[in-house]
């Protein structure tokens, strides 16, 4: 589940000076724990495993150790995977006559620019066993967005983008 | 500018990539699909384990050997235990966790959805290994579900298959546990603090910690058996300088927390149901959380009460006896809180509540016999008798299984979108509780009179109680077919369920439509 921030609607004066102001959508993953607390949780999972394994190994059952090691490696991997997704984000904003899509997925960032007057918002509602699809399409290429959003957030984001882009175009024209 | 719906370009990228039919279930990463598969798998294994139990009870219907040879009887006993513990009860609770935890904490899915899929699909091959082990030379493992050496070191390839299966099931449990911990801790809806979480999530969080702590111990122990069998190590071979009692210590260091792994989520389910049907908030929520944690911590220091007869210093006997008795305190807190929740509540007794009440009543009886067995001098007398069999079936059947039934009836409307047949549900409860007690209550007397467990023949003095027990077992088994009918009927149709079919139910899961949409939370959850 993600968290979506939509910027506040700007004043009418600012809208008149720049028709694209106010079109800004940011999605980030929802995290209940801070990275620091998450590290403590991971340690809190690994330490009992290690202590138990050491005690049992000390009694002669040392073959417990490799399995404990494997499990701790798995826990560390899982938490590192979570941490790698902490900085993920996706923003859609307008700048001049361009719609700018910026996103970062597990440290890999990309920026795509679309002509504001050509870009289409593609939305396909969710079906049974199928998530909804939100994408930006331009010049024959489709760029899915909204993977950090919930279903309702994707739907709201589609409506928001359609409305705001329409306003921006009208103002620019 | 336009918003395009169902455009072909999008189809190319996504829509057609979504598999249907069988592939939907094989490749699914949706927590509800996976939860459903866990529940069906566990019910299938419950029937398989139940058939083995009925074979055992058939043999025990009369003294003498009627149906199976003693070695086959031992195989049936062992595989009944292994299948019920690792194939039925544990996966059933994981199924509940998959279905309910994301719904209850307001998450869209589990933290590691693909790993969740792997966790499930490891189970069928493991179950297959267990079942086909009956058909290899020498038959299935026959050393009891505890796999004690030297029996487990001496057996045929069936034991290797069982060890391999247990490794796979353990890997599945570890993956599932990591998933559950990370989901609960990291994906709660904004505003849902730990102390606002439903008790079911709390009990599963603690259970997952237990699983993570003890699963490597089981893996190590059974690997040592494997190396003793095939690589001439002598971990447990006294003739080679090893110590068979070491296995018992190591096994029960895993095994006793395992008992709580099978009962703590049941506590969580019952703690959800009783407030809903008493129409009162749960009495002593905080103390319930601390009691659950206490039980989990204490479960690490009581293992040797399973092996008082191996010979240990009196100091150790006293320590393990008192530590075991200490567990009655937090467990008593829980029972008190459930009863206090019901006290002066506006109670109704629909099927989930009946099973929850039945759980409290019968589980408490199992708890009391546990206290009796905690007393070392008594345990030495009753060790490996039918009193122990009665005790742990009161805890695991009337405890875990009744709570599972309660949970199924409670959340079935949310899962299927239909109400189940209440009359049949109540019939299922009454038949189950009656036949359960017919089966197992008399086993207390058998044990007190000295009938040993895991023996296919017995003295004539035990004949009547064994006959009664077998009749009860068949009644209990047939009653579960009624449960299957109720669930299938509910899936296929029935009265439309409201989003919140139980007036007193609380929690985020009741804010979504019934049946819960494939992708949860069409409106973002609000937790205050």
XYZ file of C-alpha atoms in Angstrom:
701
model
C 0.000 0.000 0.000
C 1.300 3.422 -0.814
C 0.674 6.904 0.377
C -0.288 9.543 -2.139
C 0.187 13.246 -1.721
C -1.632 15.626 -4.007
C -0.508 19.234 -3.753
C -2.856 21.872 -2.493
C -4.820 23.785 -5.100
C -2.936 27.037 -5.793
C -4.443 30.470 -5.745
C -6.219 31.774 -8.849
C -3.460 34.389 -9.356
C -0.784 31.701 -9.500
C -2.908 29.619 -11.848
C -3.224 32.501 -14.253
C 0.540 33.123 -14.314
C 1.392 29.429 -14.829
C -1.439 27.131 -15.922
C 0.448 23.996 -14.936
C 0.978 24.982 -11.333
C -0.825 22.644 -8.983
C -0.484 19.476 -11.059
C 1.612 17.433 -8.764
C 1.119 13.877 -7.607
C 3.537 11.990 -5.403
C 3.245 8.368 -4.295
C 5.462 6.709 -1.707
C 5.276 3.285 -0.045
C 3.574 3.122 3.337
C 5.955 2.160 6.124
C 4.784 1.764 9.730
C 8.313 1.542 11.065
C 11.215 3.890 10.659
C 14.408 2.351 9.215
C 16.073 2.550 12.640
C 13.246 0.725 14.395
C 13.175 -1.816 11.596
C 16.851 -2.562 12.200
C 16.037 -3.206 15.847
C 13.223 -5.522 14.837
C 15.557 -7.484 12.551
C 18.098 -7.702 15.359
C 15.322 -8.745 17.711
C 14.534 -11.629 15.371
C 18.140 -12.689 14.783
C 19.427 -12.546 18.354
C 17.033 -15.183 19.786
C 17.787 -17.452 16.822
C 21.519 -17.069 17.440
C 21.253 -17.540 21.194
C 19.082 -20.633 20.822
C 21.400 -22.082 18.177
C 24.504 -21.431 20.286
C 22.974 -23.031 23.374
C 21.833 -26.092 21.435
C 25.159 -26.330 19.618
C 27.002 -26.141 22.925
C 25.110 -29.258 23.991
C 26.463 -31.101 20.963
C 23.777 -30.484 18.374
C 26.008 -28.227 16.313
C 24.202 -28.978 13.054
C 21.595 -26.472 14.183
C 24.100 -23.696 13.441
C 23.993 -23.760 9.617
C 20.212 -23.670 9.650
C 20.209 -20.793 12.100
C 22.724 -19.022 9.875
C 20.539 -19.584 6.837
C 17.518 -18.248 8.626
C 19.325 -15.161 9.882
C 20.605 -14.531 6.351
C 17.031 -14.761 5.129
C 15.826 -12.317 7.784
C 18.610 -9.855 6.920
C 17.849 -10.211 3.219
C 14.140 -9.596 3.822
C 14.766 -6.461 5.832
C 17.348 -5.165 3.351
C 14.785 -5.701 0.620
C 12.287 -3.653 2.576
C 14.855 -0.929 3.136
C 15.690 -0.824 -0.567
C 12.084 0.093 -1.221
C 11.985 2.858 1.378
C 13.188 5.532 -1.006
C 10.871 4.507 -3.835
C 8.720 7.316 -5.101
C 6.762 8.328 -8.141
C 5.840 11.877 -9.004
C 3.855 13.297 -11.845
C 4.112 17.041 -12.299
C 3.752 19.613 -15.028
C 6.385 22.015 -16.161
C 5.614 24.437 -18.960
C 4.192 22.391 -21.790
C 5.555 19.143 -20.461
C 4.241 16.503 -18.124
C 7.135 15.082 -16.127
C 7.133 11.594 -14.644
C 9.908 10.958 -12.138
C 10.262 7.716 -10.295
C 12.737 5.780 -8.281
C 12.434 2.024 -7.884
C 14.999 0.352 -5.617
C 17.561 3.061 -6.228
C 17.060 3.231 -10.003
C 15.688 6.604 -10.941
C 14.235 7.697 -14.235
C 12.621 10.796 -15.592
C 10.254 10.799 -18.532
C 8.882 13.890 -20.195
C 5.675 13.958 -22.207
C 4.179 16.651 -24.352
C 1.337 17.976 -22.246
C -0.887 18.262 -25.309
C -0.339 14.723 -26.528
C -0.178 12.674 -23.392
C -3.102 10.400 -22.552
C -4.052 8.994 -19.193
C -4.917 5.326 -19.557
C -6.956 3.718 -16.821
C -8.331 0.224 -16.728
C -10.404 -0.614 -13.629
C -9.635 -3.623 -11.497
C -11.283 -6.919 -12.332
C -11.447 -10.268 -10.619
C -7.907 -11.310 -9.740
C -6.583 -8.315 -11.647
C -5.363 -4.969 -10.392
C -6.344 -1.731 -12.057
C -3.913 -0.253 -14.539
C -2.946 3.408 -14.625
C -0.543 4.534 -17.328
C 0.602 7.514 -19.319
C 0.612 7.038 -23.082
C 2.247 9.181 -25.685
C 3.636 8.585 -29.174
C 2.630 4.941 -29.097
C 4.404 4.114 -25.869
C 2.682 3.249 -22.630
C 4.291 3.919 -19.268
C 2.473 2.293 -16.355
C 2.408 4.333 -13.158
C 0.828 3.973 -9.740
C 2.414 0.743 -8.543
C 2.848 2.344 -5.109
C -0.847 3.168 -4.887
C -3.841 1.229 -3.650
C -6.801 0.604 -5.921
C -8.692 3.611 -4.644
C -5.608 5.779 -4.870
C -5.028 4.727 -8.478
C -8.628 5.523 -9.348
C -8.419 8.903 -7.642
C -5.066 9.595 -9.292
C -6.553 8.822 -12.743
C -9.414 11.277 -12.182
C -7.043 13.869 -10.786
C -4.625 13.621 -13.704
C -7.371 13.754 -16.312
C -8.923 16.836 -14.711
C -5.712 18.707 -14.023
C -4.186 18.036 -17.431
C -7.385 19.190 -19.116
C -7.297 22.437 -17.133
C -3.641 22.964 -17.869
C -4.212 22.475 -21.613
C -7.150 24.816 -21.672
C -5.176 27.462 -19.877
C -2.173 27.004 -22.173
C -4.327 27.281 -25.263
C -6.748 14.792 -23.378
C -8.712 11.677 -22.556
C -8.897 8.875 -20.106
C -8.880 5.611 -21.991
C -10.486 2.549 -20.499
C -9.490 -0.957 -21.504
C -7.243 0.262 -24.274
C -5.458 -2.412 -26.330
C -2.075 -0.874 -25.603
C -2.662 -1.445 -21.934
C -3.848 -4.963 -22.587
C -0.533 -5.751 -24.189
C 1.294 -4.715 -21.079
C -0.839 -5.933 -18.273
C -4.323 -7.204 -18.610
C -3.543 -10.326 -20.611
C -0.548 -11.013 -18.426
C -2.949 -11.894 -15.612
C -3.365 -15.670 -15.724
C -6.717 -17.350 -15.336
C -7.909 -20.811 -14.370
C -5.380 -23.097 -12.751
C -2.475 -20.758 -13.511
C -4.198 -18.048 -11.499
C -3.843 -20.241 -8.426
C -0.333 -21.414 -9.197
C 1.052 -17.952 -9.852
C -1.125 -15.877 -7.564
C 0.486 -13.455 -5.157
C -2.817 -12.260 -3.727
C -3.060 -12.873 0.000
C -6.691 -13.941 -0.203
C -6.041 -16.519 -2.924
C -3.085 -17.871 -0.989
C -5.060 -17.896 2.251
C -7.826 -19.835 0.527
C -5.335 -22.356 -0.823
C -3.789 -22.792 2.631
C -7.213 -23.446 4.136
C -8.214 -26.005 1.512
C -4.842 -27.687 1.751
C -5.084 -27.940 5.515
C -8.625 -29.301 5.355
C -7.508 -31.928 2.848
C -4.670 -32.925 5.151
C -7.091 -32.879 8.079
C -9.176 -35.477 6.242
C -6.078 -37.543 5.414
C -4.880 -37.400 9.030
C -8.430 -38.117 10.165
C -8.628 -41.244 8.023
C -5.382 -42.451 9.591
C -6.877 -41.763 13.024
C -9.986 -43.753 12.152
C -7.785 -46.630 11.013
C -6.065 -46.500 14.411
C -9.347 -46.398 16.277
C -10.728 -49.255 14.164
C -7.814 -51.419 15.199
C -8.377 -50.416 18.821
C -12.120 -51.103 18.713
C -11.464 -54.520 20.189
C -8.479 -56.098 21.913
C -6.266 -58.230 19.717
C -4.960 -57.573 16.230
C -7.755 -57.212 13.674
C -6.889 -54.906 10.830
C -3.227 -53.938 10.751
C 0.101 -55.332 11.827
C 1.825 -53.626 14.769
C 4.453 -51.964 12.542
C 1.720 -50.548 10.301
C -0.100 -49.347 13.411
C 3.035 -47.454 14.416
C 3.265 -45.942 10.945
C -0.356 -44.828 11.154
C 0.246 -43.289 14.586
C 3.333 -41.429 13.430
C 1.904 -40.120 10.204
C -1.370 -39.139 11.891
C 0.626 -36.945 14.262
C 2.980 -35.490 11.657
C 0.194 -34.792 9.166
C -2.133 -33.224 11.712
C 0.567 -31.023 13.260
C 2.497 -29.932 10.182
C -0.070 -30.485 7.439
C -3.390 -29.547 9.006
C -3.235 -27.306 12.088
C -0.231 -25.139 11.213
C -1.201 -24.450 7.584
C -4.765 -23.706 8.675
C -3.571 -20.932 10.974
C -1.262 -19.627 8.237
C -4.307 -19.580 5.966
C -6.146 -17.448 8.501
C -3.097 -15.209 8.807
C -2.950 -14.737 5.059
C -6.610 -13.939 4.763
C -7.082 -11.793 7.820
C -3.859 -9.988 8.763
C -3.730 -7.638 5.749
C -7.465 -7.024 6.134
C -7.151 -6.322 9.839
C -4.177 -3.963 9.631
C -5.341 -2.174 6.503
C -2.599 -3.427 4.181
C -3.140 -4.158 0.520
C -1.290 -7.473 0.694
C 1.517 -9.272 2.497
C 4.953 -7.663 2.564
C 6.526 -10.321 0.338
C 3.722 -11.442 -1.892
C 5.797 -13.664 -4.165
C 7.501 -15.358 -1.239
C 4.023 -15.941 0.115
C 3.211 -17.895 -3.034
C 6.376 -19.991 -2.622
C 5.545 -20.628 1.029
C 2.289 -22.217 0.025
C 3.480 -24.180 -2.979
C 6.175 -25.868 -0.898
C 3.420 -27.591 1.047
C 1.885 -29.945 -1.555
C 5.220 -31.613 -2.464
C 5.964 -32.069 1.242
C 2.528 -33.573 1.836
C 3.022 -35.849 -1.139
C 6.314 -37.075 0.311
C 4.600 -37.891 3.589
C 1.780 -39.780 1.918
C 3.893 -41.733 -0.567
C 6.224 -42.794 2.245
C 3.599 -45.448 3.069
C 4.435 -47.144 -0.224
C 8.233 -47.303 -0.030
C 10.007 -50.409 1.293
C 9.567 -50.612 5.042
C 6.648 -48.226 4.953
C 6.295 -44.784 6.466
C 8.126 -43.402 9.466
C 7.028 -45.274 12.576
C 8.901 -43.712 15.468
C 6.111 -41.391 16.569
C 5.771 -37.769 15.473
C 8.685 -37.016 17.828
C 11.013 -39.151 15.642
C 12.974 -40.399 18.637
C 16.177 -42.326 17.962
C 17.119 -45.123 17.926
C 13.886 -46.029 16.063
C 14.227 -43.151 13.618
C 17.851 -44.053 12.903
C 16.988 -47.672 12.146
C 14.015 -47.334 9.828
C 13.733 -47.616 6.060
C 13.577 -44.876 3.437
C 10.173 -43.746 4.687
C 12.023 -41.888 7.433
C 14.180 -40.107 4.864
C 11.067 -38.959 3.054
C 9.566 -37.737 6.323
C 12.759 -35.820 7.154
C 12.816 -34.267 3.700
C 9.145 -33.356 4.036
C 9.748 -31.762 7.443
C 12.610 -29.704 6.015
C 10.342 -28.419 3.256
C 7.507 -27.689 5.679
C 9.959 -25.900 7.971
C 11.251 -23.745 5.122
C 7.667 -22.868 4.279
C 6.969 -21.936 7.904
C 10.039 -19.734 8.130
C 9.161 -17.871 4.949
C 5.594 -17.464 6.134
C 6.739 -16.193 9.519
C 9.123 -13.602 8.112
C 6.315 -12.455 5.861
C 3.875 -12.159 8.742
C 6.281 -10.278 11.015
C 7.249 -7.784 8.334
C 3.650 -7.323 7.239
C 2.345 -6.687 10.732
C 5.166 -4.439 11.825
C 5.775 -2.514 8.640
C 2.501 -2.286 6.746
C -0.061 -1.191 9.298
C -2.454 1.519 8.184
C -1.608 4.990 9.410
C -2.931 5.376 12.928
C -2.909 1.690 13.754
C -0.431 1.517 16.580
C 0.670 -1.822 17.970
C -1.686 -1.541 20.913
C -4.618 -0.885 18.596
C -3.999 -4.049 16.597
C -6.579 -6.824 16.728
C -5.598 -9.615 19.115
C -5.416 -12.065 16.216
C -2.569 -10.033 14.702
C -0.827 -9.847 18.074
C -1.014 -13.569 18.657
C 0.257 -14.251 15.150
C 3.112 -11.780 15.567
C 4.237 -13.635 18.678
C 3.670 -17.012 17.031
C 5.803 -15.972 14.067
C 8.617 -15.012 16.441
C 8.346 -18.420 18.089
C 8.477 -20.171 14.732
C 11.522 -18.202 13.654
C 13.299 -19.010 16.901
C 12.691 -22.761 16.953
C 12.528 -23.933 13.344
C 16.333 -24.119 12.913
C 16.419 -26.389 15.968
C 14.059 -28.862 14.320
C 15.961 -28.631 11.053
C 19.249 -29.316 12.839
C 17.817 -32.205 14.848
C 16.354 -34.054 11.884
C 19.487 -33.414 9.822
C 21.512 -35.060 12.577
C 19.196 -38.059 12.347
C 19.779 -38.082 8.616
C 23.561 -38.015 9.018
C 23.360 -40.710 11.678
C 21.391 -42.821 9.220
C 23.552 -42.345 6.147
C 26.906 -40.771 7.000
C 27.976 -42.776 10.030
C 27.837 -39.891 12.447
C 26.887 -40.842 15.982
C 25.054 -37.859 17.378
C 22.364 -40.054 18.858
C 23.912 -43.492 18.668
C 24.976 -44.617 22.122
C 27.120 -47.392 20.652
C 29.177 -44.778 18.847
C 29.450 -42.442 21.815
C 26.350 -40.444 21.002
C 23.401 -39.639 23.231
C 19.814 -40.472 22.259
C 18.565 -38.274 25.078
C 20.239 -35.285 23.410
C 17.710 -35.679 20.586
C 14.856 -35.570 23.061
C 16.179 -32.359 24.561
C 16.714 -30.777 21.160
C 13.411 -32.004 19.765
C 11.364 -30.757 22.697
C 13.183 -27.447 22.695
C 11.465 -27.103 19.337
C 8.440 -29.194 20.228
C 7.088 -27.342 23.201
C 7.083 -23.895 21.576
C 5.518 -25.738 18.640
C 2.584 -26.596 20.896
C 2.088 -22.886 21.539
C 2.560 -22.152 17.849
C -0.553 -24.251 17.370
C -2.565 -22.624 20.131
C -1.641 -18.909 20.278
C -3.362 -18.023 16.983
C -6.384 -19.918 18.322
C -6.351 -17.572 21.318
C -6.342 -14.692 18.846
C -9.353 -16.015 16.941
C -11.338 -16.594 20.132
C -10.381 -13.119 21.338
C -11.940 -11.679 18.184
C -15.138 -13.696 18.385
C -16.132 -13.405 22.037
C -16.304 -9.579 22.104
C -18.302 -9.643 18.847
C -21.015 -11.903 20.245
C -20.908 -10.511 23.775
C -21.233 -7.055 22.215
C -18.600 -5.719 24.568
C -14.972 -4.740 24.055
C -12.465 -7.396 24.996
C -11.808 -7.262 28.726
C -8.139 -6.558 29.492
C -6.735 -6.133 26.001
C -3.313 -5.108 27.299
C -3.123 -7.996 29.735
C -4.045 -10.343 26.873
C -1.050 -9.082 24.890
C 1.282 -9.485 27.845
C -0.169 -12.889 28.720
C 0.431 -14.089 25.162
C 4.012 -12.831 25.294
C 4.541 -14.476 28.675
C 3.271 -17.817 27.414
C 5.628 -17.561 24.438
C 8.653 -16.759 26.605
C 7.846 -19.453 29.154
C 7.473 -21.991 26.348
C 11.275 -21.929 25.951
C 12.009 -23.110 29.475
C 9.616 -25.990 29.999
C 10.632 -28.504 27.332
C 11.931 -31.191 29.677
C 8.495 -31.818 31.196
C 7.989 -34.058 28.164
C 10.858 -36.264 29.308
C 10.719 -36.535 33.080
C 11.211 -40.292 32.761
C 14.587 -40.162 31.006
C 16.264 -39.507 34.303
C 17.336 -36.048 35.346
C 18.468 -34.418 38.561
C 15.741 -33.628 41.084
C 16.633 -29.935 40.775
C 15.937 -30.053 37.067
C 12.689 -31.905 37.645
C 11.606 -29.269 40.133
C 12.603 -26.429 37.821
C 10.700 -27.812 34.843
C 7.725 -28.713 37.009
C 7.388 -25.230 38.498
C 8.117 -23.491 35.197
C 5.386 -25.555 33.543
C 2.919 -24.723 36.289
C 3.796 -21.069 35.869
C 2.323 -21.143 32.354
C -1.069 -21.657 33.953
C -0.911 -18.068 35.224
C -0.948 -16.177 31.894
C -3.256 -18.835 30.457
C -5.569 -18.271 33.403
C -5.453 -14.540 32.722
C -6.689 -15.240 29.218
C -9.507 -17.511 30.306
C -10.498 -14.975 32.968
C -10.532 -12.175 30.403
C -12.700 -14.149 27.992
C -15.177 -14.936 30.740
C -15.073 -11.338 31.975
C -15.772 -10.166 28.429
C -18.894 -12.329 28.395
C -19.940 -11.181 31.862
C -23.045 -9.032 31.568
C -22.629 -8.957 27.816
C -25.563 -8.950 25.462
C -24.705 -12.391 24.250
C -26.065 -14.420 21.381
C -24.884 -17.881 20.490
C -24.370 -18.160 16.781
C -22.072 -20.935 15.613
C -18.783 -18.994 15.952
C -19.673 -18.104 19.547
C -20.691 -21.685 20.305
C -17.343 -22.952 19.081
C -15.543 -20.189 21.007
C -17.376 -21.107 24.222
C -16.756 -24.780 23.525
C -13.105 -23.913 23.039
C -12.869 -22.219 26.437
C -14.625 -25.049 28.231
C -12.803 -27.961 26.652
C -9.426 -26.259 26.277
C -9.512 -25.407 29.978
C -10.040 -29.077 30.734
C -6.990 -29.838 28.596
C -5.103 -27.161 30.499
C -5.990 -28.719 33.823
C -4.823 -32.155 32.733
C -1.657 -30.410 31.587
C -1.202 -29.101 35.094
C -1.647 -32.612 36.414
C 0.991 -33.886 34.009
C 3.338 -31.061 35.017
C 3.643 -32.612 38.461
C 6.699 -34.798 38.117
C 5.712 -37.778 40.279
C 2.330 -37.977 38.561
C 3.857 -37.577 35.128
C 6.248 -40.440 35.793
C 3.209 -42.636 36.426
C 1.211 -41.375 33.471
C 4.022 -40.958 30.964
C 3.202 -42.514 27.571
C -0.270 -43.529 28.661
C -3.610 -42.616 27.141
C -3.946 -39.875 29.749
C -1.323 -37.946 27.784
C -3.137 -38.728 24.534
C -6.372 -37.385 26.023
C -4.593 -34.297 27.359
C -3.036 -33.168 24.103
C -6.138 -33.938 22.090
C -8.133 -31.762 24.469
C -5.632 -28.995 23.793
C -5.131 -29.481 20.068
C -8.523 -30.705 18.875
C -10.810 -28.900 21.255
C -8.319 -26.047 21.417
C -6.832 -25.404 18.016
C -9.436 -27.152 15.873
C -12.495 -25.703 17.604
C -10.953 -22.238 17.351
C -10.332 -22.856 13.660
C -13.966 -23.865 13.193
C -15.037 -20.775 15.118
C -12.864 -18.615 12.902
C -14.160 -20.182 9.703
C -17.804 -19.574 10.685
C -16.968 -16.060 11.885
C -15.202 -14.904 8.732
C -16.909 -17.158 6.166
C -19.452 -14.419 5.282
C -16.573 -12.028 4.619
C -14.733 -14.601 2.516
C -17.637 -15.885 0.447
C -20.204 -13.093 0.542
C -22.837 -15.571 1.773
C -24.172 -16.563 5.155
C -23.694 -20.186 6.072
C -26.602 -22.348 7.221
C -26.877 -21.488 10.921
C -28.906 -24.571 11.825
C -26.377 -26.896 10.262
C -23.566 -24.901 11.837
C -25.054 -25.392 15.282
C -25.563 -29.070 14.542
C -21.898 -29.250 13.545
C -20.917 -27.714 16.868
C -23.046 -29.924 19.070
C -22.135 -33.106 17.239
C -18.452 -32.171 17.319
C -18.371 -31.355 21.005
C -20.352 -34.455 21.972
C -18.407 -36.887 19.803
C -15.129 -35.251 20.775
C -15.809 -35.895 24.434
C -17.032 -39.421 23.749
C -13.752 -40.056 21.950
C -11.296 -38.487 24.312
C -12.827 -38.163 27.778
C -12.746 -41.911 28.306
C -9.079 -41.948 27.321
C -8.298 -40.223 30.628
C -9.593 -43.308 32.404
C -7.671 -45.607 30.068
C -4.479 -43.725 30.852
C -5.116 -43.646 34.594
C -5.663 -47.395 34.438
C -2.323 -47.798 32.706
C -3.071 -48.341 29.020
C 0.058 -47.388 27.069
C -0.123 -45.294 23.913
C 1.162 -46.400 20.485
C 0.269 -50.049 21.104
C -2.236 -51.819 18.814
C -3.315 -54.452 21.321
C -4.392 -54.103 24.932
C -5.603 -55.997 27.970
C -9.250 -56.980 28.143
C -9.901 -54.557 31.000
C -9.587 -51.628 28.587
C -12.067 -52.984 26.039
C -15.204 -51.000 26.925
C -13.610 -47.579 27.021
C -11.769 -48.283 23.770
C -15.006 -49.289 22.119
C -16.684 -46.084 23.282
C -13.703 -44.043 22.106
C -13.798 -45.613 18.650
C -17.524 -44.967 18.278
C -16.925 -41.341 19.253
C -14.053 -41.050 16.765
C -16.202 -42.237 13.877
C -18.967 -39.858 14.924
C -16.494 -36.986 15.098
C -15.022 -37.884 11.718
C -18.384 -38.111 9.965
C -19.449 -34.830 11.565
C -16.613 -33.078 9.769
C -18.171 -34.044 6.439
C -21.108 -31.921 7.566
C -18.660 -29.051 8.020
C -17.409 -29.595 4.460
C -20.996 -29.532 3.191
C -21.751 -26.309 5.097
C -18.682 -24.545 3.722
C -19.208 -25.698 0.125
C -22.898 -24.696 0.291
C -21.901 -21.294 1.601
C -19.401 -20.810 -1.222
C -21.946 -21.847 -3.844
C -24.750 -19.604 -2.613
C -26.988 -18.676 0.233
C -28.268 -15.577 1.875
C -26.253 -12.514 0.899
C -23.935 -11.467 3.687
C -23.841 -7.862 4.818
C -20.498 -6.065 4.952
C -20.693 -6.512 8.704
C -22.842 -9.554 9.349
C -22.170 -9.643 13.105
C -23.612 -6.730 15.011
C -20.854 -6.531 17.584
C -17.901 -7.185 15.281
C -15.127 -4.630 15.300
C -12.169 -4.190 12.997
C -11.100 -3.009 9.582
C -12.075 -6.266 7.900
C -15.730 -5.373 8.402
C -15.324 -2.047 6.586
C -14.805 -3.751 3.224
C -17.629 -5.333 1.236
C -18.604 -8.988 1.543
C -17.059 -10.863 -0.143
C -13.863 -8.932 0.396
C -12.738 -7.545 -2.955
C -9.763 -9.219 -4.564
C -7.751 -6.068 -3.923
C -8.630 -4.793 -0.502
C -9.566 -1.360 0.716
C -11.456 0.410 -1.980
C -11.673 3.178 0.568
C -8.563 3.877 2.613
C -8.865 2.570 6.166
C -9.141 5.087 8.961
C -7.889 4.061 12.379
C -8.628 6.358 15.285
